[in-house]
Amino acid sequence: MGLLDNLFERKECDICGGKVGILGGTKVKDGRLCKECVRKLSPHLSNLKSFTLDDIRDHLAYREENDEKVKAFNVTHVIGGKGTKLYLDMEKKQMIITSYNNWRNDNPDILDFAQIVSNDMEIKENKTEIKKKGEDGKDVSYNPKRYEYSYNFYVYLDVNSPWFNSQTIKVNGSSVDGYDNDEYELCYIQTQEICEILDLLKNGQEDVVDEAVEYYRDLMASPKRKYNKTYYNDTRRYSRSSEYYYGKDPRKDHYKF
């Protein structure tokens, strides 16, 4: 009975004193947290077992301050596609990265432009073999094998924060089927735009942001051109050479120049 008594003994959150349930709540280095306290933490806070209760108290104080900043945040630019977006407040030199439309109620972490360290982009290619029915009704491969491709577009951001050091931006919503289409082209350009805007903000070039945003809006609205290396080499850039983006694009492995 003693073991069962301990199992079902009421446990309390070491932060707020609330109930943590029979599973013991979320453990930190020297205590445990209830669901309500965990809900208040930044979604980017990881490895909670390495944080002490004092660390958690400091973090919750930071989150309360962040919530006040969110209420005062004035959106001047929205950068991105159907997935995670980059919201800018150019007057306060702050930004928010979130995939939620109703983000003011979600208390997303606010970052100062000065906290940007670096960014990188990745286009993840998923390959699925296409098969046909054989004479016996079983799936068999074509000769040579055939594949269908889908893509997801990411920007990885490194930041200088006491609570986390990175955030991931998934530019597209659903996976993009194929690479020779307007949707791929649009997501590719949107990914470049996010990288370039982040570079400009990191380098203190806020005065160029409006021009860069207008440039990318025109590029996205223009008639889509068939992908070719020369076009991307000739495209004007603000912070990075087109060779950087070309090197990140899986299409270069499919098209022959």
PDB file of C-alpha atoms in Angstrom:
ATOM      1  CA  MET A   1       0.000   0.000   0.000  1.00  0.00           C
ATOM      2  CA  GLY A   2       2.879   2.346   0.715  1.00  0.00           C
ATOM      3  CA  LEU A   3       3.976   2.280  -2.931  1.00  0.00           C
ATOM      4  CA  LEU A   4       0.443   2.964  -4.143  1.00  0.00           C
ATOM      5  CA  ASP A   5       0.027   5.731  -1.593  1.00  0.00           C
ATOM      6  CA  ASN A   6       3.144   7.429  -2.951  1.00  0.00           C
ATOM      7  CA  LEU A   7       1.950   6.930  -6.522  1.00  0.00           C
ATOM      8  CA  PHE A   8      -1.406   8.599  -5.949  1.00  0.00           C
ATOM      9  CA  GLU A   9      -0.170  11.182  -3.449  1.00  0.00           C
ATOM     10  CA  ARG A  10      -1.133  14.710  -4.472  1.00  0.00           C
ATOM     11  CA  LYS A  11       1.894  16.499  -5.902  1.00  0.00           C
ATOM     12  CA  GLU A  12       2.191  20.247  -6.245  1.00  0.00           C
ATOM     13  CA  CYS A  13       3.881  22.496  -8.770  1.00  0.00           C
ATOM     14  CA  ASP A  14       7.043  23.985  -7.275  1.00  0.00           C
ATOM     15  CA  ILE A  15       6.329  27.300  -8.999  1.00  0.00           C
ATOM     16  CA  CYS A  16       2.646  28.050  -8.393  1.00  0.00           C
ATOM     17  CA  GLY A  17       1.566  25.314  -5.969  1.00  0.00           C
ATOM     18  CA  GLY A  18      -0.974  23.959  -8.428  1.00  0.00           C
ATOM     19  CA  LYS A  19      -1.809  20.302  -8.974  1.00  0.00           C
ATOM     20  CA  VAL A  20       0.566  18.361 -11.212  1.00  0.00           C
ATOM     21  CA  GLY A  21      -1.323  15.056 -11.483  1.00  0.00           C
ATOM     22  CA  ILE A  22      -0.366  11.460 -10.784  1.00  0.00           C
ATOM     23  CA  LEU A  23       2.412  11.383 -13.401  1.00  0.00           C
ATOM     24  CA  GLY A  24       4.316  14.074 -11.561  1.00  0.00           C
ATOM     25  CA  GLY A  25       4.115  16.885 -14.099  1.00  0.00           C
ATOM     26  CA  THR A  26       7.074  18.187 -16.069  1.00  0.00           C
ATOM     27  CA  LYS A  27      10.390  17.764 -14.299  1.00  0.00           C
ATOM     28  CA  VAL A  28      13.111  20.401 -14.131  1.00  0.00           C
ATOM     29  CA  LYS A  29      16.517  20.137 -12.496  1.00  0.00           C
ATOM     30  CA  ASP A  30      15.312  20.586  -8.917  1.00  0.00           C
ATOM     31  CA  GLY A  31      11.536  20.327  -9.053  1.00  0.00           C
ATOM     32  CA  ARG A  32       8.402  19.870 -11.132  1.00  0.00           C
ATOM     33  CA  LEU A  33       5.970  22.062 -13.051  1.00  0.00           C
ATOM     34  CA  CYS A  34       2.234  21.863 -13.668  1.00  0.00           C
ATOM     35  CA  LYS A  35       0.652  22.055 -17.117  1.00  0.00           C
ATOM     36  CA  GLU A  36      -0.369  25.678 -16.634  1.00  0.00           C
ATOM     37  CA  CYS A  37       3.189  26.807 -15.886  1.00  0.00           C
ATOM     38  CA  VAL A  38       4.556  24.768 -18.801  1.00  0.00           C
ATOM     39  CA  ARG A  39       1.983  26.393 -21.084  1.00  0.00           C
ATOM     40  CA  LYS A  40       3.443  29.805 -20.234  1.00  0.00           C
ATOM     41  CA  LEU A  41       6.970  28.831 -21.292  1.00  0.00           C
ATOM     42  CA  SER A  42       8.414  29.756 -24.653  1.00  0.00           C
ATOM     43  CA  PRO A  43       7.852  26.970 -27.220  1.00  0.00           C
ATOM     44  CA  HIS A  44      11.530  27.376 -28.131  1.00  0.00           C
ATOM     45  CA  LEU A  45      12.728  26.508 -24.628  1.00  0.00           C
ATOM     46  CA  SER A  46      14.205  23.009 -24.753  1.00  0.00           C
ATOM     47  CA  ASN A  47      15.896  20.542 -22.392  1.00  0.00           C
ATOM     48  CA  LEU A  48      13.866  21.664 -19.369  1.00  0.00           C
ATOM     49  CA  LYS A  49      15.669  19.205 -17.099  1.00  0.00           C
ATOM     50  CA  SER A  50      18.751  21.430 -17.287  1.00  0.00           C
ATOM     51  CA  PHE A  51      16.859  24.432 -15.851  1.00  0.00           C
ATOM     52  CA  THR A  52      16.513  25.115 -12.132  1.00  0.00           C
ATOM     53  CA  LEU A  53      13.363  26.458 -10.509  1.00  0.00           C
ATOM     54  CA  ASP A  54      15.036  29.859 -10.240  1.00  0.00           C
ATOM     55  CA  ASP A  55      15.734  29.718 -13.983  1.00  0.00           C
ATOM     56  CA  ILE A  56      12.059  28.960 -14.617  1.00  0.00           C
ATOM     57  CA  ARG A  57      10.965  31.874 -12.420  1.00  0.00           C
ATOM     58  CA  ASP A  58      13.262  34.185 -14.378  1.00  0.00           C
ATOM     59  CA  HIS A  59      11.925  32.799 -17.632  1.00  0.00           C
ATOM     60  CA  LEU A  60       8.298  33.306 -16.588  1.00  0.00           C
ATOM     61  CA  ALA A  61       9.129  36.906 -15.669  1.00  0.00           C
ATOM     62  CA  TYR A  62      10.646  37.304 -19.146  1.00  0.00           C
ATOM     63  CA  ARG A  63       7.481  35.845 -20.679  1.00  0.00           C
ATOM     64  CA  GLU A  64       5.306  38.356 -18.832  1.00  0.00           C
ATOM     65  CA  GLU A  65       7.481  41.196 -20.125  1.00  0.00           C
ATOM     66  CA  ASN A  66       7.338  39.665 -23.606  1.00  0.00           C
ATOM     67  CA  ASP A  67       3.538  39.613 -23.481  1.00  0.00           C
ATOM     68  CA  GLU A  68       3.508  43.365 -22.855  1.00  0.00           C
ATOM     69  CA  LYS A  69       5.851  43.852 -25.810  1.00  0.00           C
ATOM     70  CA  VAL A  70       3.538  41.772 -28.011  1.00  0.00           C
ATOM     71  CA  LYS A  71       0.623  44.043 -27.117  1.00  0.00           C
ATOM     72  CA  ALA A  72       2.678  47.079 -28.163  1.00  0.00           C
ATOM     73  CA  PHE A  73       4.084  45.460 -31.316  1.00  0.00           C
ATOM     74  CA  ASN A  74       3.185  47.435 -34.464  1.00  0.00           C
ATOM     75  CA  VAL A  75       3.421  45.360 -37.648  1.00  0.00           C
ATOM     76  CA  THR A  76       5.053  47.277 -40.496  1.00  0.00           C
ATOM     77  CA  HIS A  77       5.999  44.323 -42.729  1.00  0.00           C
ATOM     78  CA  VAL A  78       4.900  40.699 -43.098  1.00  0.00           C
ATOM     79  CA  ILE A  79       7.437  38.483 -44.877  1.00  0.00           C
ATOM     80  CA  GLY A  80       6.835  34.869 -45.889  1.00  0.00           C
ATOM     81  CA  GLY A  81       4.508  32.420 -47.571  1.00  0.00           C
ATOM     82  CA  LYS A  82       1.712  30.105 -46.434  1.00  0.00           C
ATOM     83  CA  GLY A  83       3.718  28.683 -43.534  1.00  0.00           C
ATOM     84  CA  THR A  84       5.644  30.492 -40.807  1.00  0.00           C
ATOM     85  CA  LYS A  85       5.870  34.250 -41.286  1.00  0.00           C
ATOM     86  CA  LEU A  86       8.244  36.987 -40.228  1.00  0.00           C
ATOM     87  CA  TYR A  87       6.506  40.037 -38.703  1.00  0.00           C
ATOM     88  CA  LEU A  88       8.550  43.229 -38.423  1.00  0.00           C
ATOM     89  CA  ASP A  89       8.180  46.367 -36.324  1.00  0.00           C
ATOM     90  CA  MET A  90      10.682  48.682 -37.986  1.00  0.00           C
ATOM     91  CA  GLU A  91      10.151  51.490 -35.475  1.00  0.00           C
ATOM     92  CA  LYS A  92      11.094  49.333 -32.481  1.00  0.00           C
ATOM     93  CA  LYS A  93      13.573  47.230 -34.478  1.00  0.00           C
ATOM     94  CA  GLN A  94      11.833  44.050 -33.366  1.00  0.00           C
ATOM     95  CA  MET A  95      10.473  40.939 -35.055  1.00  0.00           C
ATOM     96  CA  ILE A  96       8.178  37.994 -34.403  1.00  0.00           C
ATOM     97  CA  ILE A  97       8.365  34.586 -36.084  1.00  0.00           C
ATOM     98  CA  THR A  98       5.116  32.622 -35.959  1.00  0.00           C
ATOM     99  CA  SER A  99       2.784  30.421 -37.984  1.00  0.00           C
ATOM    100  CA  TYR A 100      -0.322  31.514 -36.050  1.00  0.00           C
ATOM    101  CA  ASN A 101      -2.706  34.077 -37.515  1.00  0.00           C
ATOM    102  CA  ASN A 102      -4.046  34.994 -34.080  1.00  0.00           C
ATOM    103  CA  TRP A 103      -0.523  35.387 -32.721  1.00  0.00           C
ATOM    104  CA  ARG A 104      -1.228  38.241 -30.300  1.00  0.00           C
ATOM    105  CA  ASN A 105      -3.003  35.735 -28.047  1.00  0.00           C
ATOM    106  CA  ASP A 106      -0.130  33.253 -28.303  1.00  0.00           C
ATOM    107  CA  ASN A 107       2.636  35.429 -26.782  1.00  0.00           C
ATOM    108  CA  PRO A 108       5.277  34.668 -29.462  1.00  0.00           C
ATOM    109  CA  ASP A 109       8.855  35.524 -28.513  1.00  0.00           C
ATOM    110  CA  ILE A 110       9.883  38.985 -29.636  1.00  0.00           C
ATOM    111  CA  LEU A 111      13.434  39.334 -30.936  1.00  0.00           C
ATOM    112  CA  ASP A 112      15.412  42.523 -31.425  1.00  0.00           C
ATOM    113  CA  PHE A 113      17.102  42.886 -34.800  1.00  0.00           C
ATOM    114  CA  ALA A 114      20.404  43.044 -32.892  1.00  0.00           C
ATOM    115  CA  GLN A 115      19.841  39.458 -31.675  1.00  0.00           C
ATOM    116  CA  ILE A 116      20.098  38.008 -35.196  1.00  0.00           C
ATOM    117  CA  VAL A 117      23.312  36.000 -35.545  1.00  0.00           C
ATOM    118  CA  SER A 118      22.991  34.187 -38.884  1.00  0.00           C
ATOM    119  CA  ASN A 119      20.583  32.321 -41.120  1.00  0.00           C
ATOM    120  CA  ASP A 120      20.647  29.534 -43.664  1.00  0.00           C
ATOM    121  CA  MET A 121      18.146  28.027 -46.076  1.00  0.00           C
ATOM    122  CA  GLU A 122      17.346  24.447 -47.006  1.00  0.00           C
ATOM    123  CA  ILE A 123      15.003  22.881 -49.532  1.00  0.00           C
ATOM    124  CA  LYS A 124      14.253  19.329 -48.453  1.00  0.00           C
ATOM    125  CA  GLU A 125      13.521  16.952 -51.308  1.00  0.00           C
ATOM    126  CA  ASN A 126      11.372  13.876 -50.691  1.00  0.00           C
ATOM    127  CA  LYS A 127      11.550  11.153 -53.339  1.00  0.00           C
ATOM    128  CA  THR A 128       8.900   8.438 -53.748  1.00  0.00           C
ATOM    129  CA  GLU A 129       9.210   5.670 -56.318  1.00  0.00           C
ATOM    130  CA  ILE A 130       6.354   5.322 -58.806  1.00  0.00           C
ATOM    131  CA  LYS A 131       5.434   1.705 -59.515  1.00  0.00           C
ATOM    132  CA  LYS A 132       3.091  -0.090 -61.873  1.00  0.00           C
ATOM    133  CA  LYS A 133       1.054  -3.272 -61.658  1.00  0.00           C
ATOM    134  CA  GLY A 134       2.786  -6.378 -62.963  1.00  0.00           C
ATOM    135  CA  GLU A 135       1.154  -9.307 -64.710  1.00  0.00           C
ATOM    136  CA  ASP A 136       0.544 -10.976 -61.353  1.00  0.00           C
ATOM    137  CA  GLY A 137      -1.108  -7.834 -59.959  1.00  0.00           C
ATOM    138  CA  LYS A 138       1.821  -6.925 -57.733  1.00  0.00           C
ATOM    139  CA  ASP A 139       3.577  -3.560 -57.755  1.00  0.00           C
ATOM    140  CA  VAL A 140       6.769  -3.576 -59.817  1.00  0.00           C
ATOM    141  CA  SER A 141       9.324  -0.913 -60.669  1.00  0.00           C
ATOM    142  CA  TYR A 142       9.669   0.742 -64.032  1.00  0.00           C
ATOM    143  CA  ASN A 143      12.930   0.261 -65.898  1.00  0.00           C
ATOM    144  CA  PRO A 144      14.566   2.662 -65.378  1.00  0.00           C
ATOM    145  CA  LYS A 145      12.945   3.529 -62.071  1.00  0.00           C
ATOM    146  CA  ARG A 146      10.609   6.522 -61.923  1.00  0.00           C
ATOM    147  CA  TYR A 147      10.098   8.884 -59.023  1.00  0.00           C
ATOM    148  CA  GLU A 148       7.814  11.666 -57.909  1.00  0.00           C
ATOM    149  CA  TYR A 149       9.220  14.506 -55.844  1.00  0.00           C
ATOM    150  CA  SER A 150       7.874  16.824 -53.171  1.00  0.00           C
ATOM    151  CA  TYR A 151       9.589  19.741 -51.440  1.00  0.00           C
ATOM    152  CA  ASN A 152       9.581  21.728 -48.213  1.00  0.00           C
ATOM    153  CA  PHE A 153      11.335  25.074 -47.788  1.00  0.00           C
ATOM    154  CA  TYR A 154      13.093  26.077 -44.566  1.00  0.00           C
ATOM    155  CA  VAL A 155      15.043  28.993 -43.141  1.00  0.00           C
ATOM    156  CA  TYR A 156      17.138  28.278 -40.037  1.00  0.00           C
ATOM    157  CA  LEU A 157      17.772  31.314 -37.869  1.00  0.00           C
ATOM    158  CA  ASP A 158      20.469  31.519 -35.173  1.00  0.00           C
ATOM    159  CA  VAL A 159      19.826  34.122 -32.477  1.00  0.00           C
ATOM    160  CA  ASN A 160      21.495  35.501 -29.375  1.00  0.00           C
ATOM    161  CA  SER A 161      18.975  34.892 -26.588  1.00  0.00           C
ATOM    162  CA  PRO A 162      19.413  33.696 -23.004  1.00  0.00           C
ATOM    163  CA  TRP A 163      16.576  31.209 -23.514  1.00  0.00           C
ATOM    164  CA  PHE A 164      17.104  29.674 -26.950  1.00  0.00           C
ATOM    165  CA  ASN A 165      19.603  29.929 -29.779  1.00  0.00           C
ATOM    166  CA  SER A 166      17.605  29.090 -32.890  1.00  0.00           C
ATOM    167  CA  GLN A 167      14.242  29.221 -34.621  1.00  0.00           C
ATOM    168  CA  THR A 168      13.028  27.413 -37.726  1.00  0.00           C
ATOM    169  CA  ILE A 169      10.868  28.986 -40.404  1.00  0.00           C
ATOM    170  CA  LYS A 170       8.957  26.590 -42.657  1.00  0.00           C
ATOM    171  CA  VAL A 171       8.079  28.811 -45.595  1.00  0.00           C
ATOM    172  CA  ASN A 172       5.464  26.681 -47.356  1.00  0.00           C
ATOM    173  CA  GLY A 173       2.305  25.182 -45.894  1.00  0.00           C
ATOM    174  CA  SER A 174       1.673  21.810 -47.518  1.00  0.00           C
ATOM    175  CA  SER A 175       4.514  20.085 -49.355  1.00  0.00           C
ATOM    176  CA  VAL A 176       5.061  21.301 -52.910  1.00  0.00           C
ATOM    177  CA  ASP A 177       4.593  18.560 -55.510  1.00  0.00           C
ATOM    178  CA  GLY A 178       7.226  18.669 -58.242  1.00  0.00           C
ATOM    179  CA  TYR A 179       9.785  21.321 -59.127  1.00  0.00           C
ATOM    180  CA  ASP A 180       8.748  22.524 -62.584  1.00  0.00           C
ATOM    181  CA  ASN A 181       5.780  24.638 -61.506  1.00  0.00           C
ATOM    182  CA  ASP A 182       4.785  28.080 -60.254  1.00  0.00           C
ATOM    183  CA  GLU A 183       4.262  26.988 -56.644  1.00  0.00           C
ATOM    184  CA  TYR A 184       7.846  25.776 -56.308  1.00  0.00           C
ATOM    185  CA  GLU A 185       9.083  28.968 -57.935  1.00  0.00           C
ATOM    186  CA  LEU A 186       7.048  31.124 -55.549  1.00  0.00           C
ATOM    187  CA  CYS A 187       8.249  29.293 -52.424  1.00  0.00           C
ATOM    188  CA  TYR A 188      11.830  29.468 -53.683  1.00  0.00           C
ATOM    189  CA  ILE A 189      11.610  33.249 -54.043  1.00  0.00           C
ATOM    190  CA  GLN A 190       9.869  33.644 -50.664  1.00  0.00           C
ATOM    191  CA  THR A 191      12.654  31.655 -49.003  1.00  0.00           C
ATOM    192  CA  GLN A 192      15.278  33.904 -50.573  1.00  0.00           C
ATOM    193  CA  GLU A 193      13.360  36.983 -49.459  1.00  0.00           C
ATOM    194  CA  ILE A 194      13.298  35.871 -45.823  1.00  0.00           C
ATOM    195  CA  CYS A 195      17.051  35.157 -45.879  1.00  0.00           C
ATOM    196  CA  GLU A 196      17.863  38.510 -47.432  1.00  0.00           C
ATOM    197  CA  ILE A 197      15.619  40.513 -45.108  1.00  0.00           C
ATOM    198  CA  LEU A 198      17.198  38.783 -42.096  1.00  0.00           C
ATOM    199  CA  ASP A 199      20.656  39.610 -43.455  1.00  0.00           C
ATOM    200  CA  LEU A 200      19.722  43.265 -43.920  1.00  0.00           C
ATOM    201  CA  LEU A 201      18.334  43.518 -40.391  1.00  0.00           C
ATOM    202  CA  LYS A 202      21.402  41.784 -38.950  1.00  0.00           C
ATOM    203  CA  ASN A 203      23.699  44.221 -40.745  1.00  0.00           C
ATOM    204  CA  GLY A 204      21.762  47.306 -39.665  1.00  0.00           C
ATOM    205  CA  GLN A 205      20.528  48.050 -43.198  1.00  0.00           C
ATOM    206  CA  GLU A 206      16.932  48.834 -42.237  1.00  0.00           C
ATOM    207  CA  ASP A 207      16.843  51.648 -44.795  1.00  0.00           C
ATOM    208  CA  VAL A 208      17.066  49.084 -47.619  1.00  0.00           C
ATOM    209  CA  VAL A 209      14.254  46.805 -46.379  1.00  0.00           C
ATOM    210  CA  ASP A 210      11.404  48.630 -48.148  1.00  0.00           C
ATOM    211  CA  GLU A 211      13.271  48.525 -51.451  1.00  0.00           C
ATOM    212  CA  ALA A 212      14.081  44.827 -51.000  1.00  0.00           C
ATOM    213  CA  VAL A 213      10.470  43.964 -50.136  1.00  0.00           C
ATOM    214  CA  GLU A 214       9.212  45.824 -53.206  1.00  0.00           C
ATOM    215  CA  TYR A 215      11.777  44.051 -55.372  1.00  0.00           C
ATOM    216  CA  TYR A 216      10.635  40.622 -54.202  1.00  0.00           C
ATOM    217  CA  ARG A 217       6.970  41.537 -54.564  1.00  0.00           C
ATOM    218  CA  ASP A 218       7.637  42.458 -58.187  1.00  0.00           C
ATOM    219  CA  LEU A 219       9.605  39.248 -58.693  1.00  0.00           C
ATOM    220  CA  MET A 220       6.782  37.130 -57.271  1.00  0.00           C
ATOM    221  CA  ALA A 221       4.162  38.917 -59.373  1.00  0.00           C
ATOM    222  CA  SER A 222       6.095  38.728 -62.636  1.00  0.00           C
ATOM    223  CA  PRO A 223       5.402  36.007 -65.235  1.00  0.00           C
ATOM    224  CA  LYS A 224       7.213  32.863 -64.168  1.00  0.00           C
ATOM    225  CA  ARG A 225      10.307  32.049 -66.210  1.00  0.00           C
ATOM    226  CA  LYS A 226      11.528  28.542 -66.862  1.00  0.00           C
ATOM    227  CA  TYR A 227      14.281  27.778 -64.393  1.00  0.00           C
ATOM    228  CA  ASN A 228      17.765  28.325 -65.751  1.00  0.00           C
ATOM    229  CA  LYS A 229      21.082  29.054 -64.111  1.00  0.00           C
ATOM    230  CA  THR A 230      21.770  32.210 -66.132  1.00  0.00           C
ATOM    231  CA  TYR A 231      18.550  33.840 -64.927  1.00  0.00           C
ATOM    232  CA  TYR A 232      19.442  33.265 -61.287  1.00  0.00           C
ATOM    233  CA  ASN A 233      22.997  34.473 -61.751  1.00  0.00           C
ATOM    234  CA  ASP A 234      21.738  37.715 -63.298  1.00  0.00           C
ATOM    235  CA  THR A 235      19.073  38.437 -60.677  1.00  0.00           C
ATOM    236  CA  ARG A 236      19.968  41.412 -58.488  1.00  0.00           C
ATOM    237  CA  ARG A 237      20.574  40.602 -54.823  1.00  0.00           C
ATOM    238  CA  TYR A 238      20.901  42.805 -51.760  1.00  0.00           C
ATOM    239  CA  SER A 239      23.001  40.724 -49.415  1.00  0.00           C
ATOM    240  CA  ARG A 240      23.985  37.408 -50.992  1.00  0.00           C
ATOM    241  CA  SER A 241      25.085  36.307 -54.410  1.00  0.00           C
ATOM    242  CA  SER A 242      22.700  34.313 -56.543  1.00  0.00           C
ATOM    243  CA  GLU A 243      25.269  31.493 -56.539  1.00  0.00           C
ATOM    244  CA  TYR A 244      24.440  30.952 -52.860  1.00  0.00           C
ATOM    245  CA  TYR A 245      20.777  30.345 -53.653  1.00  0.00           C
ATOM    246  CA  TYR A 246      21.528  28.321 -56.768  1.00  0.00           C
ATOM    247  CA  GLY A 247      23.700  25.993 -54.696  1.00  0.00           C
ATOM    248  CA  LYS A 248      20.786  25.367 -52.320  1.00  0.00           C
ATOM    249  CA  ASP A 249      18.266  24.538 -55.055  1.00  0.00           C
ATOM    250  CA  PRO A 250      17.623  20.801 -55.755  1.00  0.00           C
ATOM    251  CA  ARG A 251      16.450  21.682 -59.274  1.00  0.00           C
ATOM    252  CA  LYS A 252      20.050  22.122 -60.354  1.00  0.00           C
ATOM    253  CA  ASP A 253      20.404  18.336 -60.051  1.00  0.00           C
ATOM    254  CA  HIS A 254      17.413  17.710 -62.344  1.00  0.00           C
ATOM    255  CA  TYR A 255      17.966  20.268 -65.088  1.00  0.00           C
ATOM    256  CA  LYS A 256      20.864  19.967 -67.506  1.00  0.00           C
ATOM    257  CA  PHE A 257      22.555  23.160 -68.699  1.00  0.00           C
TER     258      PHE A 257
END
